[in-house]
C-alpha atoms as a printed R data frame, in Angstrom:
    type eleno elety resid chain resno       x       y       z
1   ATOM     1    CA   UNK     A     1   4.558  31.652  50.733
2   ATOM     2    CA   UNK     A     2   8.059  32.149  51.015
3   ATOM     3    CA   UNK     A     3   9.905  33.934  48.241
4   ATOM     4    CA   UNK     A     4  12.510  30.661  47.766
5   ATOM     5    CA   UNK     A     5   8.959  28.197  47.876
6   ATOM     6    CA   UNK     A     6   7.395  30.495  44.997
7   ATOM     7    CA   UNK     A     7  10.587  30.321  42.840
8   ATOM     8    CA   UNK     A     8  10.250  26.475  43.341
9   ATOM     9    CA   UNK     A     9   6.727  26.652  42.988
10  ATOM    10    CA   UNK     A    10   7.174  28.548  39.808
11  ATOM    11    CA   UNK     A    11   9.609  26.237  38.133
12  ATOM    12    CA   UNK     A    12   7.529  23.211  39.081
13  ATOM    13    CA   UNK     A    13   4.652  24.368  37.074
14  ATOM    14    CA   UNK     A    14   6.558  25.267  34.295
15  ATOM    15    CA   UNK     A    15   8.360  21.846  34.013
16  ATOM    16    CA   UNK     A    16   4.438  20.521  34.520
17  ATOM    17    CA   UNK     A    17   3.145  22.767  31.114
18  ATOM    18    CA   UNK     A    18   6.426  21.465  29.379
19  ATOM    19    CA   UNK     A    19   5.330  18.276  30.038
20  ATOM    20    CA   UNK     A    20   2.145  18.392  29.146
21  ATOM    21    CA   UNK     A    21   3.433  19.846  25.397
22  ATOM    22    CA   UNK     A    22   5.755  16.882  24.942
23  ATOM    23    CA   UNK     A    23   2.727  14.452  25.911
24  ATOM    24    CA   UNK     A    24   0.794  15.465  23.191
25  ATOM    25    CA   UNK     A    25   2.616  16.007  20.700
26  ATOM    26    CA   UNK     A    26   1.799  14.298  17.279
27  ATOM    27    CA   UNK     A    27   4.715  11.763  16.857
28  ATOM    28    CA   UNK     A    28   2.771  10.528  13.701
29  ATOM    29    CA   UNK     A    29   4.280  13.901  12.117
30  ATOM    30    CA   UNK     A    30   7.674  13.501   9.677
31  ATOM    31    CA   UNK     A    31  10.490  14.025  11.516
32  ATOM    32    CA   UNK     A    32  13.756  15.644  10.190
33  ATOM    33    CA   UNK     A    33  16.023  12.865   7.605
34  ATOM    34    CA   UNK     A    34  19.341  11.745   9.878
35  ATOM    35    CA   UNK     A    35  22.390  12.814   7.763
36  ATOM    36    CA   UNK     A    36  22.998  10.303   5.087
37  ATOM    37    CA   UNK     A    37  25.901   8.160   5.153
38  ATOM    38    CA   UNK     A    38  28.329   6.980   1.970
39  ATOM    39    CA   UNK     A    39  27.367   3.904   0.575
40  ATOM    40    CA   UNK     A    40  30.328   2.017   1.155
41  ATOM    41    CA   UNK     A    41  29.691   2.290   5.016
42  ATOM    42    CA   UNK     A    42  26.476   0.053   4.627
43  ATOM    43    CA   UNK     A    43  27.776  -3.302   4.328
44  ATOM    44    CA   UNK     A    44  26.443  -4.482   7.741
45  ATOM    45    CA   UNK     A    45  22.782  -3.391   6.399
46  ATOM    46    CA   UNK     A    46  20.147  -5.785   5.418
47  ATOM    47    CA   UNK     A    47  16.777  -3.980   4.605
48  ATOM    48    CA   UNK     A    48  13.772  -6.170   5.316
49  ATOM    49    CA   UNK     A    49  11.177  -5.917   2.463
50  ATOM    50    CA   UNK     A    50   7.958  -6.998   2.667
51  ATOM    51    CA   UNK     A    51   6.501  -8.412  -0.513
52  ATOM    52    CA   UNK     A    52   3.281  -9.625  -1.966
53  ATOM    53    CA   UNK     A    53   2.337 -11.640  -4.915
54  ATOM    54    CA   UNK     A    54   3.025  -8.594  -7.106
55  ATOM    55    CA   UNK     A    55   6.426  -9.268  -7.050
56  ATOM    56    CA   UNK     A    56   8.548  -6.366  -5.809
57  ATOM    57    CA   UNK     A    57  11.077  -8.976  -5.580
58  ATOM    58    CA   UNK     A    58  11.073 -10.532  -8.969
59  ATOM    59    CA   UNK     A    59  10.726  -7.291 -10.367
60  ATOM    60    CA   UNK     A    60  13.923  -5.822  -9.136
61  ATOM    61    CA   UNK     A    61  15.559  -9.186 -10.171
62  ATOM    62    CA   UNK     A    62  14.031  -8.958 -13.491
63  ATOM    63    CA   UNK     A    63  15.328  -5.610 -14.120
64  ATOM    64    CA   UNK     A    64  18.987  -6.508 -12.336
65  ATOM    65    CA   UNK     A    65  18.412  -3.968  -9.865
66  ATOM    66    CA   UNK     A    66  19.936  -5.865  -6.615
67  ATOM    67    CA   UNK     A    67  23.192  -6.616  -8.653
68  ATOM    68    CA   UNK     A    68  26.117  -4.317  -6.972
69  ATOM    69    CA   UNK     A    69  24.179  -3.383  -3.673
70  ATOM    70    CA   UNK     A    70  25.930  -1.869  -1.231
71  ATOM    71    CA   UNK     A    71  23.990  -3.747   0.974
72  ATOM    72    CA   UNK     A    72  21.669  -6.336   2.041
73  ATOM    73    CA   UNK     A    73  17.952  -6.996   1.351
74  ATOM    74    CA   UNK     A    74  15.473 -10.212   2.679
75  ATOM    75    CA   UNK     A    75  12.475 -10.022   1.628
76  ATOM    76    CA   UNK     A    76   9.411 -11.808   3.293
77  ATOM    77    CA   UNK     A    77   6.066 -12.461   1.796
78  ATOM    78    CA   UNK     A    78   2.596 -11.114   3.016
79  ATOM    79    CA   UNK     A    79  -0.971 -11.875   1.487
80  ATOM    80    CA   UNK     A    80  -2.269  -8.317   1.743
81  ATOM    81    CA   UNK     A    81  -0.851  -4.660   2.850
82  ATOM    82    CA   UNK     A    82  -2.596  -4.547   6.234
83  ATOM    83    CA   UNK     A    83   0.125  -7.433   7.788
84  ATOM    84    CA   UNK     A    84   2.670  -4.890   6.531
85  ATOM    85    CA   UNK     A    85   1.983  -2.490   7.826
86  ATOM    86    CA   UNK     A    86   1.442  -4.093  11.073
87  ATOM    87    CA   UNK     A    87   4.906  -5.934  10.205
88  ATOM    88    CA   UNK     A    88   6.462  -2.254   9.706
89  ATOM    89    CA   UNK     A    89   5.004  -0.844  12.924
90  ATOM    90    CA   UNK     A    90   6.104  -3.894  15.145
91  ATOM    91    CA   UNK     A    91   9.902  -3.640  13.470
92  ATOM    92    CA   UNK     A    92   9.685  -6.923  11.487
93  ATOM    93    CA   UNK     A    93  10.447  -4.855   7.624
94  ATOM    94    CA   UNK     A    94  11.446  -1.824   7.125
95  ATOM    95    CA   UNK     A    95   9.790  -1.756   3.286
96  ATOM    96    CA   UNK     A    96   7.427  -2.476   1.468
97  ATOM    97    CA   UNK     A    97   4.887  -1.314  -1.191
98  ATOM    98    CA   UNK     A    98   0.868  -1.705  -0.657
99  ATOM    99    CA   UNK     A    99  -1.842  -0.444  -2.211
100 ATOM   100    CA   UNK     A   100  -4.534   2.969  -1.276
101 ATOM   101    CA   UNK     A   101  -6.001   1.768   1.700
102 ATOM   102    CA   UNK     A   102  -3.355  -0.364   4.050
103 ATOM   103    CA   UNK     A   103  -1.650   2.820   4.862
104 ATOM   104    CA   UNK     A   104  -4.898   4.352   6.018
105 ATOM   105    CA   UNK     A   105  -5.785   1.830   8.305
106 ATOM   106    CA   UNK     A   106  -2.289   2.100   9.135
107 ATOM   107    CA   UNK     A   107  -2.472   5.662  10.407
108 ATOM   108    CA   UNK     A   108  -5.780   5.076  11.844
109 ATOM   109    CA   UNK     A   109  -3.908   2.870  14.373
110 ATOM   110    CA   UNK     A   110  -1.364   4.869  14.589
111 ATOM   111    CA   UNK     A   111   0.900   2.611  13.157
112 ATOM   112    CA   UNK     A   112   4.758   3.226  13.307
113 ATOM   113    CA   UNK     A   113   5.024   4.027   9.405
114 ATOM   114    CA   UNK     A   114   5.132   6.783   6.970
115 ATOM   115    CA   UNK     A   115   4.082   6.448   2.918
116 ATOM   116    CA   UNK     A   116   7.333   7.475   1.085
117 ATOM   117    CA   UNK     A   117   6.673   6.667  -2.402
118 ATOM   118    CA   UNK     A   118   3.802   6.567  -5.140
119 ATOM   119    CA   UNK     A   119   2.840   4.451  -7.729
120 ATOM   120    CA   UNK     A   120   0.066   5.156 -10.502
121 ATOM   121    CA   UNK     A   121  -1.396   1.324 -10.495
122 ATOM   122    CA   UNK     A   122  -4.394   2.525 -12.574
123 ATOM   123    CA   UNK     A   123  -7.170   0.629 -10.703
124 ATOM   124    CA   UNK     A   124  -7.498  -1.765 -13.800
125 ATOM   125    CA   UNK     A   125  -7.076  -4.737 -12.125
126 ATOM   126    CA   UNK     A   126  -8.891  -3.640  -8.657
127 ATOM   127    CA   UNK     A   127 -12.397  -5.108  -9.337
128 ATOM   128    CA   UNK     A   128 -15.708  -6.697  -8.094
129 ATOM   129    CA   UNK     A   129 -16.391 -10.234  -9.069
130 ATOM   130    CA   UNK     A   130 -19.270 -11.938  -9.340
131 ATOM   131    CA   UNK     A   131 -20.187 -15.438 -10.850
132 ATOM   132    CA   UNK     A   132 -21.116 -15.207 -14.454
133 ATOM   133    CA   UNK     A   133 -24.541 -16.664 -14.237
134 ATOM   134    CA   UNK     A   134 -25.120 -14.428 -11.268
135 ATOM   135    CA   UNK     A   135 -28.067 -11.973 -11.358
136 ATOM   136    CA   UNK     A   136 -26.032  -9.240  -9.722
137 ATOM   137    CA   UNK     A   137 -25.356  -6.694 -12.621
138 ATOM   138    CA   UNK     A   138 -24.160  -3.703 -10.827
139 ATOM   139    CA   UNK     A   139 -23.132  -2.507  -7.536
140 ATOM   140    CA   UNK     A   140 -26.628  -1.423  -6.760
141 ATOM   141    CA   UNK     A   141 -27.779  -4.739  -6.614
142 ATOM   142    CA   UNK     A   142 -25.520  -5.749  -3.988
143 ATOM   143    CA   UNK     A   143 -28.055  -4.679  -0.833
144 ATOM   144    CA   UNK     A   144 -28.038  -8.219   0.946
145 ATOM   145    CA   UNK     A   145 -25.255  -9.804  -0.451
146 ATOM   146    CA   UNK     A   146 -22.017 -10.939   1.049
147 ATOM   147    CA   UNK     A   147 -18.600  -9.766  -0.339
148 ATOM   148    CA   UNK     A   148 -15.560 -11.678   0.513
149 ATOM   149    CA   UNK     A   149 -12.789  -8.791   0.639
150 ATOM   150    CA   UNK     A   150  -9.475  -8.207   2.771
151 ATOM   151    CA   UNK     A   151 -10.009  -5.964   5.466
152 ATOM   152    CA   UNK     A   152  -8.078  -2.897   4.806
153 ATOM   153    CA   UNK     A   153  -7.010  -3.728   1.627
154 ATOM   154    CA   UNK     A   154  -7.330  -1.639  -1.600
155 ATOM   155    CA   UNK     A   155 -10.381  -3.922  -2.384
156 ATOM   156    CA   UNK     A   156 -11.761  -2.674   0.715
157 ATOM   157    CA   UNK     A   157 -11.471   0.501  -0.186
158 ATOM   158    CA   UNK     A   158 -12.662   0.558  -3.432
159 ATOM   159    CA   UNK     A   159 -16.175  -1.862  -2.447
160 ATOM   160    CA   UNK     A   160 -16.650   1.269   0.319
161 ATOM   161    CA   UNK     A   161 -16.642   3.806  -2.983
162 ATOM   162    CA   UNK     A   162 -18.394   2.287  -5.300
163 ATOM   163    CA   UNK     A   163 -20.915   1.499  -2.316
164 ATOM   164    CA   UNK     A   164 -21.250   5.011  -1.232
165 ATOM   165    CA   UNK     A   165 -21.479   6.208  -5.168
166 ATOM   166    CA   UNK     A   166 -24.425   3.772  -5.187
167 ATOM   167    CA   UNK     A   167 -26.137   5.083  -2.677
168 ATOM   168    CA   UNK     A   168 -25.470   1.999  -0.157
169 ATOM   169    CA   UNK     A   169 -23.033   1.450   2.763
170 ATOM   170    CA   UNK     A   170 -21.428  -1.177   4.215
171 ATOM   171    CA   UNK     A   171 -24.580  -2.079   6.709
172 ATOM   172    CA   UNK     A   172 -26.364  -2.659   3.261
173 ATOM   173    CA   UNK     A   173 -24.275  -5.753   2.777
174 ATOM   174    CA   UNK     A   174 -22.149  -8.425   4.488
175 ATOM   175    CA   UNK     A   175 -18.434  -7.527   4.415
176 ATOM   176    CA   UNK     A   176 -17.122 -11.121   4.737
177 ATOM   177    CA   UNK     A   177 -13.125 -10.303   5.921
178 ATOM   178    CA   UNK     A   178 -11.302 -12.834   3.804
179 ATOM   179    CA   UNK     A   179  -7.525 -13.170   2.850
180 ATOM   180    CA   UNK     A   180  -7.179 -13.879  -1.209
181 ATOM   181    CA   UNK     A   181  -6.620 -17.337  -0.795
182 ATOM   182    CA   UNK     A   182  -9.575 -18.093   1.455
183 ATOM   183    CA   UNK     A   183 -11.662 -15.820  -0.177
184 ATOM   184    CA   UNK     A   184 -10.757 -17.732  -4.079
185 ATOM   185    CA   UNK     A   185 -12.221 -20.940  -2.435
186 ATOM   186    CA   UNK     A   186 -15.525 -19.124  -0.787
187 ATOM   187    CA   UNK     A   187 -15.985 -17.412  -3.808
188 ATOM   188    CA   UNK     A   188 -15.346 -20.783  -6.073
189 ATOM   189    CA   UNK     A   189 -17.730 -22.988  -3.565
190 ATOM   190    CA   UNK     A   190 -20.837 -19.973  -3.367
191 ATOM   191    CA   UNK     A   191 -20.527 -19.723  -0.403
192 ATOM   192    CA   UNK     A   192 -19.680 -15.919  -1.079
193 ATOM   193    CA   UNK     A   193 -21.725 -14.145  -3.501
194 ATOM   194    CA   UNK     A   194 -19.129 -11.146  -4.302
195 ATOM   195    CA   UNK     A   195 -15.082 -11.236  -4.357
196 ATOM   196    CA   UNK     A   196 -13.614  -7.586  -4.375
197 ATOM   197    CA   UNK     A   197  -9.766  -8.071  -5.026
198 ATOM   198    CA   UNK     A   198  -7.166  -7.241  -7.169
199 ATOM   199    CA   UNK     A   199  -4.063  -8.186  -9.826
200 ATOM   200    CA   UNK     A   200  -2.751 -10.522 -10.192
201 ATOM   201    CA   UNK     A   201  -5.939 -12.200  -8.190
202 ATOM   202    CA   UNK     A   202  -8.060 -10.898 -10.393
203 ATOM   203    CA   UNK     A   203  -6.919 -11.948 -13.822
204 ATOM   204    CA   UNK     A   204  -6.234 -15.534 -12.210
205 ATOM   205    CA   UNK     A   205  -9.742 -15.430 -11.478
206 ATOM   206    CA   UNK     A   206 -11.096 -14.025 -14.854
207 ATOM   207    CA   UNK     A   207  -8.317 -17.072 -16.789
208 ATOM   208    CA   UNK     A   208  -9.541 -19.829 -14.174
209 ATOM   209    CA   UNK     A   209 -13.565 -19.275 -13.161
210 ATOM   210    CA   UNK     A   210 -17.022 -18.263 -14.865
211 ATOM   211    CA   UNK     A   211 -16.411 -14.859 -13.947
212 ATOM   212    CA   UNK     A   212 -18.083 -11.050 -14.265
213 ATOM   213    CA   UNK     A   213 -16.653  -7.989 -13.243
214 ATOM   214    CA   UNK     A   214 -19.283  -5.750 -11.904
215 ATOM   215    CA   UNK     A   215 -16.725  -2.429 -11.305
216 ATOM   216    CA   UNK     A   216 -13.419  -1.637 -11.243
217 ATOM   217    CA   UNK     A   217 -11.676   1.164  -9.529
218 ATOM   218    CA   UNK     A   218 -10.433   3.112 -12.577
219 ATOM   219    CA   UNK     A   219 -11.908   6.719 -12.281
220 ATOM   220    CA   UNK     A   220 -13.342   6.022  -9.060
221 ATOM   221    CA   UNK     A   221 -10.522   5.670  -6.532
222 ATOM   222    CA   UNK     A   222  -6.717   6.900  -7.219
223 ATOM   223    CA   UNK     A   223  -5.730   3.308  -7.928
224 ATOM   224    CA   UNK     A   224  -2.297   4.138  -6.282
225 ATOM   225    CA   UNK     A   225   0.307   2.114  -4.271
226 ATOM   226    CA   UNK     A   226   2.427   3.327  -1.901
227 ATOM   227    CA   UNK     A   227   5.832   3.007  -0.757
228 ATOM   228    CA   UNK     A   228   5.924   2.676   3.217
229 ATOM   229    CA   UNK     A   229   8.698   2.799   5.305
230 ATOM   230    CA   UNK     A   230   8.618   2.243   9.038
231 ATOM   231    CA   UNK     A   231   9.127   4.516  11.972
232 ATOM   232    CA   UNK     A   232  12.268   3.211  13.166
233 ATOM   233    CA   UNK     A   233  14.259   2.604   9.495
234 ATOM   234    CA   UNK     A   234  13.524   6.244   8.518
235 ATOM   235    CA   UNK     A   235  15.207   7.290  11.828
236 ATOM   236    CA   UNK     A   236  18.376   5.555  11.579
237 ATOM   237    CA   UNK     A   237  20.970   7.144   8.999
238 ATOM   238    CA   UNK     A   238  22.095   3.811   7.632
239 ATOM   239    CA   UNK     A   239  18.778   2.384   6.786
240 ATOM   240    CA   UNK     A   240  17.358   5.923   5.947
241 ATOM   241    CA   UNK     A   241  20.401   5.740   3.304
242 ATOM   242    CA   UNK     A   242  19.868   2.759   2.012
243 ATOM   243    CA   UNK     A   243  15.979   3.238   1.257
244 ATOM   244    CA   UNK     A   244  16.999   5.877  -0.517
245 ATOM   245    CA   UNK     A   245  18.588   3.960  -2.849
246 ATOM   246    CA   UNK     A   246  16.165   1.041  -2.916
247 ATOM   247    CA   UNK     A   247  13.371   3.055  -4.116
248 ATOM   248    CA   UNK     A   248  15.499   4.605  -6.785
249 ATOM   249    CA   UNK     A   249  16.292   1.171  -8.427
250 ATOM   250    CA   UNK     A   250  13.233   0.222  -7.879
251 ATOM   251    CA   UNK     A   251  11.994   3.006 -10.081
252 ATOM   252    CA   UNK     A   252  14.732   2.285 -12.635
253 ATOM   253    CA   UNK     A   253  13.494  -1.322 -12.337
254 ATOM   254    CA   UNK     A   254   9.877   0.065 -13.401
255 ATOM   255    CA   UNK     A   255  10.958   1.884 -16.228
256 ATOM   256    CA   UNK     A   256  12.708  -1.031 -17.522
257 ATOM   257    CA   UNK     A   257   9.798  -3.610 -16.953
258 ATOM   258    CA   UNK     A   258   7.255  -1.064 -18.447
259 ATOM   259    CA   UNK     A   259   9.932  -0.646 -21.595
260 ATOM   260    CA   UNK     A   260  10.285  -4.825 -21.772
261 ATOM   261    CA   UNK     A   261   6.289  -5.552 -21.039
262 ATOM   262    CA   UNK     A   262   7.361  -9.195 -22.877
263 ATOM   263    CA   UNK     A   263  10.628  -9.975 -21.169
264 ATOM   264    CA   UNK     A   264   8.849  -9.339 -17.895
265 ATOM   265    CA   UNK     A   265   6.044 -10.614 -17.895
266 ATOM   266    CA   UNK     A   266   7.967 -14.092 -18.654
267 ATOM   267    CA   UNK     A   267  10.227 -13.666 -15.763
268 ATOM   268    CA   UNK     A   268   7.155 -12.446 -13.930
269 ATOM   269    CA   UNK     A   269   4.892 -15.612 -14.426
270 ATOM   270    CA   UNK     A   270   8.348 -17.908 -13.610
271 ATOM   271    CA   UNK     A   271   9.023 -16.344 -10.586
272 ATOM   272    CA   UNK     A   272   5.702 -15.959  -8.656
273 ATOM   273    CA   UNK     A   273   4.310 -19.046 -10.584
274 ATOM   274    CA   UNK     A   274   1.402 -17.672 -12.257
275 ATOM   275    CA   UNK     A   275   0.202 -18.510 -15.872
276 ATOM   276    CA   UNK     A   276   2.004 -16.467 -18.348
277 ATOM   277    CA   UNK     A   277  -1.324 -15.505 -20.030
278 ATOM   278    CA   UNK     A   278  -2.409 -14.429 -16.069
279 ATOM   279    CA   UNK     A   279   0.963 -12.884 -15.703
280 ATOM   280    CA   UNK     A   280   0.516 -11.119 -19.237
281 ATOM   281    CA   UNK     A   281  -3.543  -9.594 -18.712
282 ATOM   282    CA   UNK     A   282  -1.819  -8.285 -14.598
283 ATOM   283    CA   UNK     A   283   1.144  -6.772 -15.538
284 ATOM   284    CA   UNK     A   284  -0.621  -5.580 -19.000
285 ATOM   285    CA   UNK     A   285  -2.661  -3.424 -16.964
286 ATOM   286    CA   UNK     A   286  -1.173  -2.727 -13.209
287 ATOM   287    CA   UNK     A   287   2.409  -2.652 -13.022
288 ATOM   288    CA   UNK     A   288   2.530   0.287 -10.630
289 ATOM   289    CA   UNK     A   289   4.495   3.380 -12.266
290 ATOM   290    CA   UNK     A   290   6.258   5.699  -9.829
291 ATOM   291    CA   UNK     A   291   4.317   9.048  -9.867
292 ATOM   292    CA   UNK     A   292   4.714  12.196  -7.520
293 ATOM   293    CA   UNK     A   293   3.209  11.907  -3.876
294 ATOM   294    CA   UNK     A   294   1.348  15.194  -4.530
295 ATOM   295    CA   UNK     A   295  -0.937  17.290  -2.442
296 ATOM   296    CA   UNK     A   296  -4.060  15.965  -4.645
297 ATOM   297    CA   UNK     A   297  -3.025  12.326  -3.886
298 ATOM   298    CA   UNK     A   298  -2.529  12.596  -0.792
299 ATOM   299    CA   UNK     A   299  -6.133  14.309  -0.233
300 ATOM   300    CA   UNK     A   300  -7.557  11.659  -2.236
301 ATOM   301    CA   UNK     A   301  -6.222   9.004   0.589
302 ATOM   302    CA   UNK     A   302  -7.994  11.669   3.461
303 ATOM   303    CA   UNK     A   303 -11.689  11.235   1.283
304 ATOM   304    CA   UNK     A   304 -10.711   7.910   1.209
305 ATOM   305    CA   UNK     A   305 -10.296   7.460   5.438
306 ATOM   306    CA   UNK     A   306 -12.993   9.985   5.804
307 ATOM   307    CA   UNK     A   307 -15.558   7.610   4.224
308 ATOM   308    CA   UNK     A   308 -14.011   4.716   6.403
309 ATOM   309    CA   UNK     A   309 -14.670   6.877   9.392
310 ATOM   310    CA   UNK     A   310 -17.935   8.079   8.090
311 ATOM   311    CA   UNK     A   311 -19.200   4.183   7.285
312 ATOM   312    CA   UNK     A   312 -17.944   3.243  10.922
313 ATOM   313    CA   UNK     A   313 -14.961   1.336   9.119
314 ATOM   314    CA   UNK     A   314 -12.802   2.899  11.368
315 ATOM   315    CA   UNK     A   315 -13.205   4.767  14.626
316 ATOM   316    CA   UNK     A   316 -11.939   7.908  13.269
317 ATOM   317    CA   UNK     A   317 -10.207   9.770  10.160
318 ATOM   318    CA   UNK     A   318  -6.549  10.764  10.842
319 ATOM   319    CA   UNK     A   319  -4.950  13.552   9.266
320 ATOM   320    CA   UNK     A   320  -3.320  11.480   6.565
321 ATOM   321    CA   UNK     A   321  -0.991  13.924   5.343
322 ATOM   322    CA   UNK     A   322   0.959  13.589   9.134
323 ATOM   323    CA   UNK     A   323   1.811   9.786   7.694
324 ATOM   324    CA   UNK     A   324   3.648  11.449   4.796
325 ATOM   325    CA   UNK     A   325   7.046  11.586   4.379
326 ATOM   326    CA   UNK     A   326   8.702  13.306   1.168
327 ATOM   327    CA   UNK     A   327  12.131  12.982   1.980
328 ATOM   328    CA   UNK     A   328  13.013  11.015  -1.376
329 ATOM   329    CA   UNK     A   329  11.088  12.817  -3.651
330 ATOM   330    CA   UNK     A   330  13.877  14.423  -5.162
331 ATOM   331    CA   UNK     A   331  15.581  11.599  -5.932
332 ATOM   332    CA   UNK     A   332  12.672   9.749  -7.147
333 ATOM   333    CA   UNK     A   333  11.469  12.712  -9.537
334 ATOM   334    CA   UNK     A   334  13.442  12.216 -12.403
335 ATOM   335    CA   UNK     A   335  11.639   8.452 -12.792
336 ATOM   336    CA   UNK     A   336   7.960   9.301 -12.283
337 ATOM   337    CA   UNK     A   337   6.237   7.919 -15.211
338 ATOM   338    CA   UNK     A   338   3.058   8.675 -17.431
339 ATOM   339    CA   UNK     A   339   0.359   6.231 -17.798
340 ATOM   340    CA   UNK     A   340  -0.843   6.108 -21.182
């Protein structure tokens, strides 16, 4: 070969082993923050927020955090986490808060997103329900049973715990993949014998039906929420901005609700309709308090997709720490909160 054909020859499989490092690289990994941008240039922003019946909307309201923004929010409303983060990944929102498990089915998929935030929820109001003259008593009596739950929500996740705690997993019992509303009437008409959900479900359920709780996730998952952000907001230094100051009134919002329990919970129950006594038990026990996305939280999510993987819930465990994004945490210490 010709000294001028091995130079080319050379370069050519160079540019081939460069390639091959850019194709498989992680791009699930954090990338670097843009340069922020002064708040008065974000007047042609409107953050999309996805919301659920928790109320991140009526919450910030509530607390008069949207008054003076720089900017604009819309907010859309979503039955469960999963469709949000699917909504995040596909560019629909750019926000929204879930609880433990959506963002692990999230990076399972690879979705387009990265957690952001955390929020101590407690697990209180994340429970399994069964009718009150039922003869199920505890979670080791549910071998044969069918459990109405929303896939890859934090009911899911907690039912796969307190499965695997009882010795059981999920081919011990029907998972019966039910959004809350559909899931209330198969519950109601027995034609489920188990409803796994959560607040402000769950107290609706405990005010409205015969009910029994037969666990809760207090103690037995992290009973967090998340903040997730997707992909494509984080990236761009006009949205990346104005997250940033989102989630910081949203924490102030927090700290007033969980200062005013009464006053909220009143504007609470008005806005998403809900009973105030419903409204009262939900917020009572899981308005989510902003808490540090820590090392230990974050390896309590990767037990958590590890035992999805494990039970065949999902094809395989990511690394869930690559899906982690601590860009705000600065700004966002000074508000964590303590849960009595």
């Amino acid at each position: 070969m010709s000294t001028p054909n091995r130079v080319l020859a050379v370069l050519l499989l160079v540019a081939g082993l460069l390639a091959g490092c850019v194709s498989r690289q992680d791009n699930s990994a954090p990338q670097a923050a843009p340069e922020t941008v002064p708040l008065s240039e974000l007047a042609d922003v409107t953050l999309q927020i996805g919301d659920q019946k928790g109320g991140t909307e009526s919450l910030l309201k509530a607390a008069g955090a949207l008054d003076g923004l720089p900017y604009q929010v819309a907010f859309s409303t979503f039955t469960s986490g999963p469709p949000q983060i699917e909504a995040a990944t596909a560019g629909k929102i750019d926000f929204a808060i879930t609880g433990n498990t959506p963002p692990i089915f999230g990076a399972a998929s690879n979705a387009k997103v990265k957690v952001v935030s955390a929020y101590d929820g407690g697990g209180f109001g994340d429970q399994i329900l069964v009718p009150a003259d039922s003869p199920i008593r505890s979670v080791a009596d549910l071998r044969g049973k069918s459990i109405a739950i929303a896939k890859g929500s934090s009911a899911h996740g907690h039912t796969l715990v307190q499965l695997n705690r009882a010795g059981l997993t999920p081919a011990d019992v029907k998972l019966v993949f039910l959004q809350p509303a559909d899931a209330l009437s198969a519950f109601k008409q027995h034609r489920v014998d188990v409803w796994a959900v959560w607040d402000p479900y769950t107290a609706q359920a405990e005010k409205e039906l015969p009910v029994r709780s037969i666990a809760r996730a207090t103690g037995v998952t992290n009973g967090a929420g998340f903040g997730v952000a997707s992909d494509a907001a984080l990236a761009d230094p006009k949205r990346n901005t104005a997250l940033a100051d989102l989630l910081v009134r949203y924490a102030k919002a927090v700290q007033w609700a969980n200062s005013n329990r009464e006053q909220w919970v009143q504007r609470y129950a008005a806005e998403v309709g809900l009973d105030p006594a419903v409204a009262a038990t939900a917020q009572g026990r899981s308005l989510r308090l902003p808490t540090d996305l820590s090392d230990p939280l974050v390896a309590s999510e990767q037990e958590m997709a590890d035992l999805f993987a494990e039970s065949g819930q999902i094809a395989a465990a990511p690394d869930f720490a690559s899906f982690v994004d601590r860009r705000y945490a600065d700004e966002l210490r000074p508000y964590y909160l303590n849960r009595n």
